[in-house]
Coordinates of C-alpha atoms and ligand atoms in Angstrom, one line a residue:
M1 CA 1.2 5.4 -3.3
I2 CA 4.1 4.8 -5.6
Y3 CA 5.5 1.3 -5.7
I4 CA 9.1 1.0 -7.0
T5 CA 11.0 -2.2 -7.4
T6 CA 14.6 -3.3 -8.4
P7 CA 15.4 -6.7 -9.8
I8 CA 16.1 -9.2 -7.1
Y9 CA 19.8 -10.0 -7.4
Y10 CA 21.4 -13.4 -7.5
P11 CA 23.5 -13.8 -4.3
N12 CA 26.2 -15.9 -6.0
A13 CA 28.7 -13.2 -5.3
E14 CA 28.9 -9.8 -3.5
P15 CA 27.0 -6.9 -5.0
H16 CA 29.0 -4.9 -7.6
I17 CA 28.7 -1.6 -9.2
G18 CA 26.2 -2.8 -11.8
T19 CA 23.7 -4.1 -9.3
A20 CA 24.4 -1.0 -7.2
Y21 CA 23.5 1.2 -10.2
T22 CA 19.9 0.0 -10.5
T23 CA 19.4 0.1 -6.7
I24 CA 20.8 3.7 -6.5
V25 CA 18.4 4.8 -9.2
A26 CA 15.5 3.3 -7.3
D27 CA 16.6 4.9 -4.1
T28 CA 17.0 8.3 -5.8
L29 CA 13.6 8.1 -7.3
T30 CA 12.1 7.0 -3.9
R31 CA 13.7 10.0 -2.2
Y32 CA 12.7 12.4 -4.9
Y33 CA 9.0 11.4 -4.7
R34 CA 9.1 11.4 -0.9
L35 CA 10.5 14.9 -0.9
R36 CA 7.5 15.9 -3.1
G37 CA 5.2 14.6 -0.4
E38 CA 4.3 11.3 -2.0
E39 CA 4.1 7.9 -0.2
V40 CA 6.6 5.5 -1.7
F41 CA 7.2 1.8 -1.2
F42 CA 10.6 0.7 -2.4
L43 CA 11.3 -3.1 -2.7
T44 CA 14.5 -4.8 -3.4
G45 CA 15.8 -8.3 -2.5
T46 CA 17.7 -11.4 -3.6
D47 CA 16.9 -14.2 -6.1
E48 CA 18.1 -17.2 -4.2
N49 CA 16.7 -20.3 -5.8
S50 CA 19.1 -20.2 -8.6
L51 CA 21.3 -23.0 -9.7
K52 CA 24.3 -20.8 -10.0
V53 CA 23.8 -19.8 -6.4
D54 CA 23.8 -23.5 -5.5
K55 CA 26.9 -24.0 -7.6
A56 CA 28.7 -21.1 -5.9
A57 CA 27.9 -22.6 -2.5
K58 CA 29.2 -26.0 -3.6
R59 CA 32.5 -24.3 -4.6
E60 CA 32.8 -22.8 -1.2
G61 CA 32.0 -26.2 0.4
I62 CA 29.2 -24.9 2.6
S63 CA 25.4 -25.5 2.5
T64 CA 23.5 -23.4 0.0
K65 CA 21.4 -21.8 2.7
Q66 CA 24.4 -20.9 4.8
Y67 CA 26.1 -19.4 1.7
V68 CA 23.1 -17.2 0.7
D69 CA 22.6 -16.1 4.3
Q70 CA 26.2 -14.8 4.2
I71 CA 26.0 -13.1 0.9
V72 CA 22.6 -11.5 1.6
E73 CA 24.3 -9.8 4.6
R74 CA 26.9 -8.4 2.3
F75 CA 24.1 -7.0 0.1
K76 CA 22.4 -5.4 3.0
E77 CA 25.7 -4.0 4.3
Y78 CA 26.6 -2.5 0.9
W79 CA 23.1 -1.0 0.5
E80 CA 23.4 0.6 3.9
K81 CA 26.8 2.0 3.0
L82 CA 25.4 3.4 -0.2
D83 CA 22.6 5.0 1.8
I84 CA 19.9 2.9 0.1
K85 CA 16.8 2.9 2.2
Y86 CA 14.5 0.2 1.0
D87 CA 11.2 -0.5 2.7
D88 CA 11.4 -4.2 2.3
F89 CA 14.0 -6.8 1.3
I90 CA 12.5 -9.9 -0.1
R91 CA 14.4 -13.2 -0.2
T92 CA 13.0 -15.9 -2.3
T93 CA 13.9 -18.5 0.3
E94 CA 11.5 -17.0 2.7
E95 CA 8.3 -18.8 3.5
R96 CA 6.2 -15.7 2.6
H97 CA 7.6 -16.0 -1.0
R98 CA 7.5 -19.8 -1.3
R99 CA 3.8 -20.1 -0.4
T100 CA 2.9 -17.4 -3.0
V101 CA 4.8 -19.3 -5.7
Q102 CA 3.2 -22.6 -4.8
Y103 CA -0.2 -21.0 -4.7
V104 CA 0.3 -19.4 -8.2
F105 CA 1.6 -22.6 -9.6
K106 CA -1.3 -24.6 -8.4
Y107 CA -3.8 -21.9 -9.5
M108 CA -2.4 -22.0 -13.0
M109 CA -2.3 -25.8 -13.1
E110 CA -6.0 -25.9 -12.1
R111 CA -6.9 -23.4 -14.9
G112 CA -4.8 -25.0 -17.6
Y113 CA -2.3 -22.2 -17.9
I114 CA 0.4 -24.7 -16.8
Y115 CA 0.5 -28.2 -18.3
R116 CA 2.9 -31.1 -18.3
S117 CA 4.9 -32.1 -21.3
H118 CA 8.3 -33.4 -22.4
Y119 CA 11.1 -30.8 -22.8
E120 CA 14.2 -31.3 -24.8
G121 CA 16.7 -28.6 -25.2
W122 CA 19.7 -26.9 -23.7
Y123 CA 20.0 -25.0 -20.5
C124 CA 22.4 -22.3 -19.4
V125 CA 22.9 -22.3 -15.7
H126 CA 24.7 -18.9 -15.8
C127 CA 21.8 -17.2 -17.6
E128 CA 19.2 -19.5 -16.1
T129 CA 17.7 -19.8 -19.6
F130 CA 16.3 -22.6 -21.7
W131 CA 17.6 -22.6 -25.2
P132 CA 15.8 -24.5 -28.0
K133 CA 18.0 -26.7 -30.2
S134 CA 17.5 -24.4 -33.1
K135 CA 19.3 -21.6 -31.3
V136 CA 22.3 -23.7 -30.3
G137 CA 25.3 -24.4 -32.5
T138 CA 27.3 -27.6 -32.7
E139 CA 29.6 -26.5 -29.9
H140 CA 26.6 -26.4 -27.4
R141 CA 27.6 -23.1 -26.0
C142 CA 25.2 -20.4 -24.7
P143 CA 24.0 -18.2 -27.6
N144 CA 23.9 -15.1 -25.3
P145 CA 26.9 -13.1 -26.7
E146 CA 27.7 -12.0 -23.2
C147 CA 27.9 -15.5 -21.9
G148 CA 29.1 -18.3 -24.3
R149 CA 29.4 -20.8 -21.5
E150 CA 28.9 -24.6 -21.9
L151 CA 25.2 -25.7 -21.9
Q152 CA 23.5 -28.5 -20.1
W153 CA 21.3 -30.9 -22.1
V154 CA 17.8 -31.2 -20.6
G155 CA 15.5 -34.0 -21.7
E156 CA 12.9 -34.4 -19.1
E157 CA 9.2 -34.4 -18.3
N158 CA 8.4 -30.8 -17.4
Y159 CA 5.8 -28.2 -16.7
F160 CA 5.0 -25.5 -19.3
F161 CA 3.4 -22.1 -19.0
K162 CA 1.0 -21.2 -21.9
L163 CA 2.9 -18.1 -22.9
S164 CA 1.8 -18.5 -26.5
E165 CA -1.8 -17.9 -25.5
F166 CA -1.1 -14.3 -24.4
A167 CA 0.7 -13.0 -27.4
D168 CA -2.3 -11.1 -28.9
K169 CA -3.3 -9.7 -25.6
L170 CA 0.2 -8.5 -24.9
L171 CA 0.5 -6.9 -28.2
E172 CA -2.9 -5.1 -27.8
T173 CA -1.8 -3.9 -24.4
Y174 CA 1.5 -2.5 -25.6
E175 CA 0.1 -0.9 -28.7
A176 CA -2.5 0.9 -26.6
N177 CA 0.1 1.9 -24.0
P178 CA 3.4 2.7 -25.7
D179 CA 4.6 4.4 -22.5
M180 CA 4.6 1.2 -20.5
I181 CA 8.2 0.5 -21.5
F182 CA 11.0 3.0 -21.4
P183 CA 13.1 3.8 -23.4
E184 CA 11.3 3.7 -26.7
S185 CA 13.9 1.5 -28.3
R186 CA 13.2 -1.2 -25.7
Y187 CA 9.5 -0.9 -26.3
N188 CA 10.1 -1.5 -30.0
E189 CA 12.3 -4.5 -29.2
V190 CA 9.6 -6.1 -27.0
V191 CA 6.8 -5.5 -29.6
S192 CA 8.8 -7.0 -32.4
F193 CA 9.8 -10.0 -30.2
I194 CA 6.1 -10.7 -29.5
K195 CA 5.2 -10.2 -33.1
H196 CA 7.6 -13.0 -34.1
G197 CA 5.3 -15.3 -32.0
L198 CA 5.7 -16.7 -28.5
E199 CA 6.4 -20.3 -27.5
D200 CA 5.2 -21.8 -24.3
Q201 CA 7.7 -21.5 -21.6
C202 CA 9.2 -24.3 -19.6
V203 CA 8.7 -23.5 -15.9
S204 CA 10.2 -26.4 -14.0
R205 CA 13.4 -28.3 -13.6
S206 CA 13.7 -31.9 -12.5
S207 CA 16.7 -33.6 -10.9
V208 CA 17.5 -30.3 -9.2
Q209 CA 17.5 -30.2 -5.4
W210 CA 17.7 -26.4 -4.8
G211 CA 14.5 -24.4 -5.4
I212 CA 10.8 -24.3 -4.6
P213 CA 9.2 -27.7 -5.0
I214 CA 6.2 -27.9 -7.3
P215 CA 3.0 -28.6 -5.3
D216 CA 2.1 -32.3 -5.3
D217 CA 5.3 -33.1 -7.3
P218 CA 8.4 -32.9 -5.2
T219 CA 10.5 -34.4 -8.1
H220 CA 10.5 -30.9 -9.8
V221 CA 11.3 -27.4 -8.6
V222 CA 9.9 -24.2 -10.1
Y223 CA 12.0 -22.6 -12.8
V224 CA 13.9 -19.8 -11.1
W225 CA 12.5 -17.0 -13.3
F226 CA 8.9 -18.0 -12.8
D227 CA 9.7 -18.1 -9.1
A228 CA 11.7 -14.8 -9.1
L229 CA 9.2 -12.6 -10.9
L230 CA 6.6 -13.4 -8.3
N231 CA 8.6 -11.6 -5.7
Y232 CA 7.0 -8.3 -6.8
I233 CA 3.6 -9.6 -5.5
S234 CA 4.7 -12.1 -2.8
A235 CA 6.4 -9.2 -0.9
I236 CA 3.2 -7.3 -0.7
G237 CA 1.1 -10.2 0.5
Y238 CA -0.5 -11.8 -2.6
P239 CA -2.7 -13.8 -2.2
Y240 CA -2.7 -14.1 1.6
D241 CA -3.2 -10.4 2.6
M242 CA -5.3 -8.9 -0.2
D243 CA -5.9 -5.6 1.6
R244 CA -2.2 -5.0 1.8
F245 CA -1.7 -6.2 -1.8
R246 CA -4.3 -3.9 -3.2
K247 CA -2.8 -1.0 -1.4
Y248 CA 0.4 -1.4 -3.5
W249 CA -0.4 -3.2 -6.6
P250 CA 0.0 -2.5 -9.5
A251 CA 3.7 -1.5 -9.3
D252 CA 4.3 1.9 -10.7
L253 CA 7.8 1.2 -11.7
H254 CA 9.9 -2.0 -12.3
L255 CA 13.5 -0.8 -12.7
I256 CA 15.6 -3.3 -14.5
G257 CA 18.7 -3.6 -16.7
K258 CA 18.2 -4.3 -20.4
D259 CA 19.4 -7.9 -20.0
I260 CA 16.2 -9.0 -18.3
L261 CA 13.7 -7.0 -20.3
R262 CA 12.0 -10.0 -22.0
F263 CA 11.3 -11.7 -18.7
H264 CA 9.8 -8.5 -17.3
A265 CA 8.0 -7.3 -20.4
V266 CA 6.8 -10.6 -21.9
I267 CA 6.7 -13.5 -19.3
W268 CA 5.7 -11.4 -16.3
P269 CA 2.8 -9.5 -17.8
A270 CA 1.5 -12.8 -19.2
M271 CA 1.7 -14.4 -15.8
L272 CA -0.2 -11.5 -14.4
M273 CA -2.8 -11.9 -17.1
A274 CA -3.2 -15.5 -16.2
L275 CA -3.8 -14.5 -12.6
N276 CA -6.2 -11.8 -13.7
L277 CA -4.2 -9.1 -12.0
P278 CA -3.4 -5.6 -13.4
L279 CA -0.1 -5.0 -15.1
P280 CA 2.7 -2.9 -13.8
R281 CA 2.4 0.8 -14.9
K282 CA 5.9 1.1 -16.2
I283 CA 9.0 -1.0 -17.0
V284 CA 12.2 1.0 -17.2
A285 CA 15.2 -0.7 -18.6
H286 CA 18.6 1.0 -18.3
G287 CA 21.7 0.2 -20.2
W288 CA 24.8 -1.5 -18.9
L289 CA 27.8 -0.1 -17.2
V290 CA 30.6 -0.9 -19.5
S291 CA 34.3 -0.7 -19.4
G292 CA 36.1 -0.6 -22.7
G293 CA 32.8 -1.6 -24.3
Q294 CA 32.5 -4.7 -22.1
K295 CA 29.6 -5.3 -19.6
I296 CA 30.9 -5.1 -16.1
S297 CA 29.8 -8.1 -14.1
K298 CA 30.8 -9.9 -11.0
S299 CA 32.2 -12.8 -13.0
R300 CA 34.4 -10.8 -15.2
G301 CA 35.2 -8.0 -12.7
G302 CA 36.0 -5.5 -15.5
F303 CA 36.0 -2.4 -13.3
Q304 CA 39.3 -1.9 -11.5
L305 CA 37.6 0.0 -8.8
T306 CA 35.2 -2.4 -7.0
L307 CA 32.4 -1.1 -4.7
K308 CA 34.6 -2.0 -1.8
D309 CA 37.6 0.0 -3.1
L310 CA 35.4 3.0 -4.1
L311 CA 33.8 3.1 -0.6
Q312 CA 37.2 3.1 1.0
R313 CA 38.3 6.1 -1.0
F314 CA 35.2 8.2 -1.6
P315 CA 32.0 9.2 0.2
A316 CA 29.0 7.0 -0.9
D317 CA 27.4 10.1 -2.4
A318 CA 30.3 10.3 -4.9
I319 CA 29.4 6.9 -6.3
R320 CA 25.7 7.8 -6.5
Y321 CA 26.6 11.0 -8.2
Y322 CA 28.9 9.5 -10.7
L323 CA 26.5 6.8 -11.8
L324 CA 23.6 9.2 -12.3
R325 CA 25.7 12.0 -13.8
E326 CA 27.5 10.0 -16.4
G327 CA 26.0 9.3 -19.9
S328 CA 22.4 9.1 -20.8
F329 CA 20.1 6.9 -18.8
G330 CA 18.8 4.0 -20.9
Q331 CA 21.9 3.8 -22.9
D332 CA 25.1 1.9 -22.0
L333 CA 27.4 3.9 -19.8
E334 CA 31.1 3.9 -20.2
V335 CA 32.7 4.1 -16.8
S336 CA 36.3 4.2 -15.7
P337 CA 38.3 4.9 -12.6
E338 CA 39.8 7.9 -14.4
G339 CA 36.4 9.3 -15.3
F340 CA 35.3 8.8 -11.8
I341 CA 38.2 10.7 -10.3
E342 CA 37.9 13.5 -12.9
R343 CA 34.2 14.1 -12.1
Y344 CA 34.8 13.9 -8.4
N345 CA 37.6 16.3 -8.3
R346 CA 36.3 18.8 -10.8
E347 CA 32.6 18.9 -10.1
L348 CA 32.2 17.8 -6.5
A349 CA 35.5 18.8 -4.8
N350 CA 36.3 22.0 -6.8
D351 CA 33.0 23.5 -8.1
W352 CA 30.5 22.4 -5.5
G353 CA 32.6 21.7 -2.4
N354 CA 34.7 24.9 -2.8
L355 CA 31.6 27.0 -3.2
V356 CA 30.1 25.8 0.0
S357 CA 33.4 26.0 1.8
R358 CA 34.3 29.6 0.8
V359 CA 30.8 30.9 1.4
I360 CA 30.6 29.4 4.9
S361 CA 34.1 30.7 5.7
M362 CA 33.2 34.3 4.5
G363 CA 30.0 34.1 6.6
H364 CA 32.0 33.4 9.7
K365 CA 34.7 35.8 8.9
Y366 CA 32.6 38.8 7.9
F367 CA 29.4 38.4 9.9
K368 CA 30.4 36.0 12.8
G369 CA 28.2 33.4 11.2
M370 CA 24.9 35.4 11.4
I371 CA 23.6 36.6 8.0
S372 CA 20.2 38.3 8.0
K373 CA 17.5 38.2 5.4
S374 CA 18.3 40.5 2.5
E375 CA 16.9 41.4 -0.9
D376 CA 16.4 38.2 -3.0
K377 CA 18.1 38.1 -6.4
I378 CA 18.1 34.5 -7.3
K379 CA 14.7 32.8 -6.7
A380 CA 13.1 33.7 -10.0
D381 CA 15.9 32.0 -11.8
F382 CA 15.9 29.0 -9.5
V383 CA 12.1 28.4 -10.1
R384 CA 12.9 28.0 -13.8
V385 CA 15.8 25.6 -13.1
K386 CA 13.7 23.6 -10.7
A387 CA 11.0 23.0 -13.3
R388 CA 13.6 21.7 -15.7
Y389 CA 15.1 19.6 -13.0
D390 CA 11.7 18.1 -12.2
N391 CA 11.1 17.2 -15.8
A392 CA 14.4 15.6 -16.2
I393 CA 14.1 13.4 -13.1
Q394 CA 10.5 12.4 -14.0
E395 CA 11.7 11.4 -17.5
Y396 CA 14.8 9.5 -16.1
R397 CA 17.2 12.0 -17.6
F398 CA 19.3 12.0 -14.4
S399 CA 22.4 13.4 -16.0
V400 CA 20.4 16.4 -17.2
A401 CA 19.0 16.9 -13.7
V402 CA 22.5 16.9 -12.3
Q403 CA 23.6 19.5 -14.9
E404 CA 20.8 21.7 -13.9
I405 CA 22.1 21.6 -10.3
L406 CA 25.7 22.2 -11.5
D407 CA 24.5 25.2 -13.5
I408 CA 23.3 26.9 -10.3
V409 CA 26.6 26.1 -8.7
Y410 CA 28.5 27.7 -11.6
Q411 CA 26.2 30.7 -11.4
L412 CA 26.9 31.1 -7.7
N413 CA 30.6 30.7 -8.2
A414 CA 30.5 33.4 -11.0
M415 CA 28.6 35.7 -8.6
V416 CA 31.5 35.4 -6.1
E417 CA 34.0 36.2 -8.8
R418 CA 32.0 39.1 -10.2
E419 CA 31.0 40.8 -6.9
R420 CA 34.3 40.2 -5.1
P421 CA 33.1 40.0 -1.5
W422 CA 36.7 40.6 -0.2
E423 CA 36.7 44.0 -1.9
L424 CA 33.2 44.8 -0.5
N425 CA 34.6 44.0 2.9
R426 CA 37.6 46.2 2.5
A427 CA 35.5 49.1 1.3
G428 CA 33.2 48.6 4.3
K429 CA 30.1 48.0 2.1
R430 CA 28.4 45.8 4.7
S431 CA 24.9 45.9 3.4
Q432 CA 26.0 44.9 -0.1
L433 CA 28.2 42.2 1.3
E434 CA 25.4 40.8 3.4
T435 CA 23.0 40.8 0.4
L436 CA 25.6 38.9 -1.6
L437 CA 26.2 36.3 1.1
W438 CA 22.5 36.0 1.8
N439 CA 21.9 35.1 -1.9
L440 CA 24.8 32.7 -2.0
L441 CA 23.5 30.9 1.1
E442 CA 20.0 30.8 -0.4
G443 CA 21.5 29.3 -3.6
I444 CA 23.4 26.7 -1.6
R445 CA 20.3 25.8 0.4
L446 CA 18.2 25.4 -2.7
T447 CA 20.8 23.3 -4.6
A448 CA 21.1 21.1 -1.5
G449 CA 17.4 20.4 -1.8
L450 CA 17.7 19.4 -5.4
A451 CA 20.7 17.3 -4.7
Y452 CA 19.1 15.4 -1.8
P453 CA 17.7 12.5 -3.7
I454 CA 21.0 11.8 -5.4
M455 CA 23.4 12.7 -2.6
P456 CA 21.4 12.5 0.7
T457 CA 24.3 12.6 3.1
S458 CA 26.2 15.5 1.5
S459 CA 23.0 17.4 1.2
K460 CA 22.4 16.9 4.9
I461 CA 25.9 18.0 5.8
I462 CA 25.6 21.1 3.6
L463 CA 22.3 22.1 5.2
K464 CA 23.7 21.5 8.7
Q465 CA 26.4 24.0 8.0
L466 CA 23.7 26.5 7.1
G467 CA 22.2 25.8 10.5
L468 CA 19.3 23.8 9.0
N469 CA 18.8 20.4 10.6
F470 CA 16.4 17.6 10.0
D471 CA 16.1 14.0 11.1
E472 CA 16.6 11.1 8.7
G473 CA 13.2 10.3 7.2
D474 CA 11.6 13.5 8.3
Y475 CA 10.7 14.6 4.7
R476 CA 8.2 17.2 5.8
T477 CA 10.9 19.2 7.6
L478 CA 13.4 18.7 4.8
R479 CA 10.8 19.9 2.3
E480 CA 10.2 23.1 4.3
L481 CA 13.9 23.7 4.8
T482 CA 14.6 23.4 1.1
S483 CA 11.5 25.2 -0.2
V484 CA 11.7 28.2 -2.5
N485 CA 8.7 29.7 -0.8
W486 CA 10.5 30.0 2.6
S487 CA 13.8 31.4 3.9
P488 CA 15.2 31.6 7.4
Q489 CA 15.1 35.0 9.0
T490 CA 18.8 34.7 9.7
Y491 CA 21.3 32.1 8.7
T492 CA 23.1 30.9 11.8
L493 CA 26.1 29.1 10.3
A494 CA 27.6 26.0 12.0
Q495 CA 31.2 25.0 11.8
K496 CA 32.6 24.5 8.3
V497 CA 33.0 20.9 7.1
I498 CA 34.7 19.8 3.9
V499 CA 32.0 17.9 2.1
F500 CA 34.1 16.5 -0.8
P501 CA 37.7 16.3 0.2
R502 CA 39.9 16.5 -3.0
Y503 CA 41.1 13.0 -4.0
Q504 CA 44.9 12.6 -4.5
P505 CA 45.8 9.2 -5.9
Ligands
LIG601 N1 17.9 -12.6 -10.5 C1 17.8 -12.0 -11.8 C2 16.7 -10.9 -11.7 C3 15.3 -11.4 -11.2 S1 14.2 -10.1 -11.1 C4 12.7 -10.8 -10.9 C5 19.1 -11.3 -12.2 N2 19.9 -11.0 -11.3 S2 21.4 -10.4 -11.4 O1 22.0 -10.5 -10.2 O2 22.1 -11.0 -12.5 O3 21.1 -8.9 -11.7 C6 20.8 -8.4 -12.9 C7 20.6 -6.9 -12.8 O4 21.7 -6.3 -12.2 C8 20.4 -6.2 -14.2 O5 19.1 -6.2 -14.7 C9 20.8 -4.8 -13.8 O6 19.7 -4.2 -13.1 C10 22.0 -5.0 -12.8 N3 23.3 -5.1 -13.5 C11 24.1 -6.2 -13.4 N4 25.3 -5.8 -14.1 C12 25.1 -4.7 -14.7 C13 25.9 -3.8 -15.4 N5 27.1 -4.1 -15.8 N6 25.4 -2.6 -15.7 C14 24.2 -2.2 -15.3 N7 23.4 -3.0 -14.6 C15 23.8 -4.2 -14.3 O7 19.2 -11.1 -13.4

């Protein structure tokens, strides 16, 4: 069982291309492992007990619950449009989550991991972060260089989590398991952060109405990050359904953006240690999507093409493709509408789409759509490519994985140019022509298999044209149809469909 999570997103605005990015990566990995025959549980959701969500609702003049209900629907809609098939969607306003948070809070209070004390400092509602006085200048603005917003002064009786107590144990764990955090630069960042010493973490807010009340003290609510991180275990039943919980926990992969690394790699494991639970196997932090060097976010709206605009113009698969194909996973990714269109037209519409389209056309024209099994000329090469592709995906080098697929596409296109099927046809060399088409179809079939996790719909459309059908979710059939150890006796081609229509602005 492989358990994969995304962050739970703040529903203070519609999902955007940044939040889609993490979710697309999670979906791709889920599909990849399923295609290999693994059982996968993929969790995503929304982080609703946030003050900025409450503020957004107030701006709209509706109740916070009503507001989040609306936005959550938008998230679900977008994920559906992007072909994201999660197994569960956790909302932190759900009772199943609330009772876990309250249980954990009480459990930690009883064992002394949470204690009451006075807190004085600054709070950034946008970043949902407490900032000690020492980090804040005279202007009282958020020290996060991405933010810089005005801070709120907090001087209140509060609850603290004994984070400082876990510093040594965290260091020991990370030193013994350097693979727990990817990429290595993020691992180093976390280790050095812990080495500088950890302070206890304030885990409550008073004079706030929106949030999960602290058990036996309704004057406080649980600090939103303490609440949010627990989604990874509340969704799978902790502590109320321990059989279910043990089936999934520990998570194999927490996928996050680099902005929330410390919460996941410092606070979260310490909370799990306090609960005496095993730690997640891996935390993978990707870089930001940036435009002109600036992080793209819902509040700044830097990308000119919004998810909505993109989905109006392109198939969802083109968005999935672009985000995984661009840059180097783990690093920041410069994205632009021009870059998007260029990749789409060149790689998807021209190289890939044309290959499929002309091979299917020739199959119909020269053989009435029936191409019989012939001598194999490509599988040995394909086996080598597949091994490189597998390595790449398992090491989160998605752009390399895509290039491996593109290399096959280029090879197949070169084969057409070199062997000139139209001339073979004119010269009446039927058997040579059939062998050529057979191998091209085999190549297309195998690349569709590799492409499936990244571009599930296009892969399905391509296979359908080859006369190979499977139902959504029927991974066993899909695996057989795209296996290198199998071939159909005869390809019975279906009608040609343009998979990636060329985009003309
Ligand atoms: N609610 C918290 C997470 C709690 S997890 C227990 C949160 N939410 S968020 O809505 O702000 O989403 C942050 C995440 O969205 C990032 O970690 C990243 O996964 C994704 N991204 C948001 N903007 C992004 C970019 N511009 N680029 C890449 N990913 C970005 O933080």
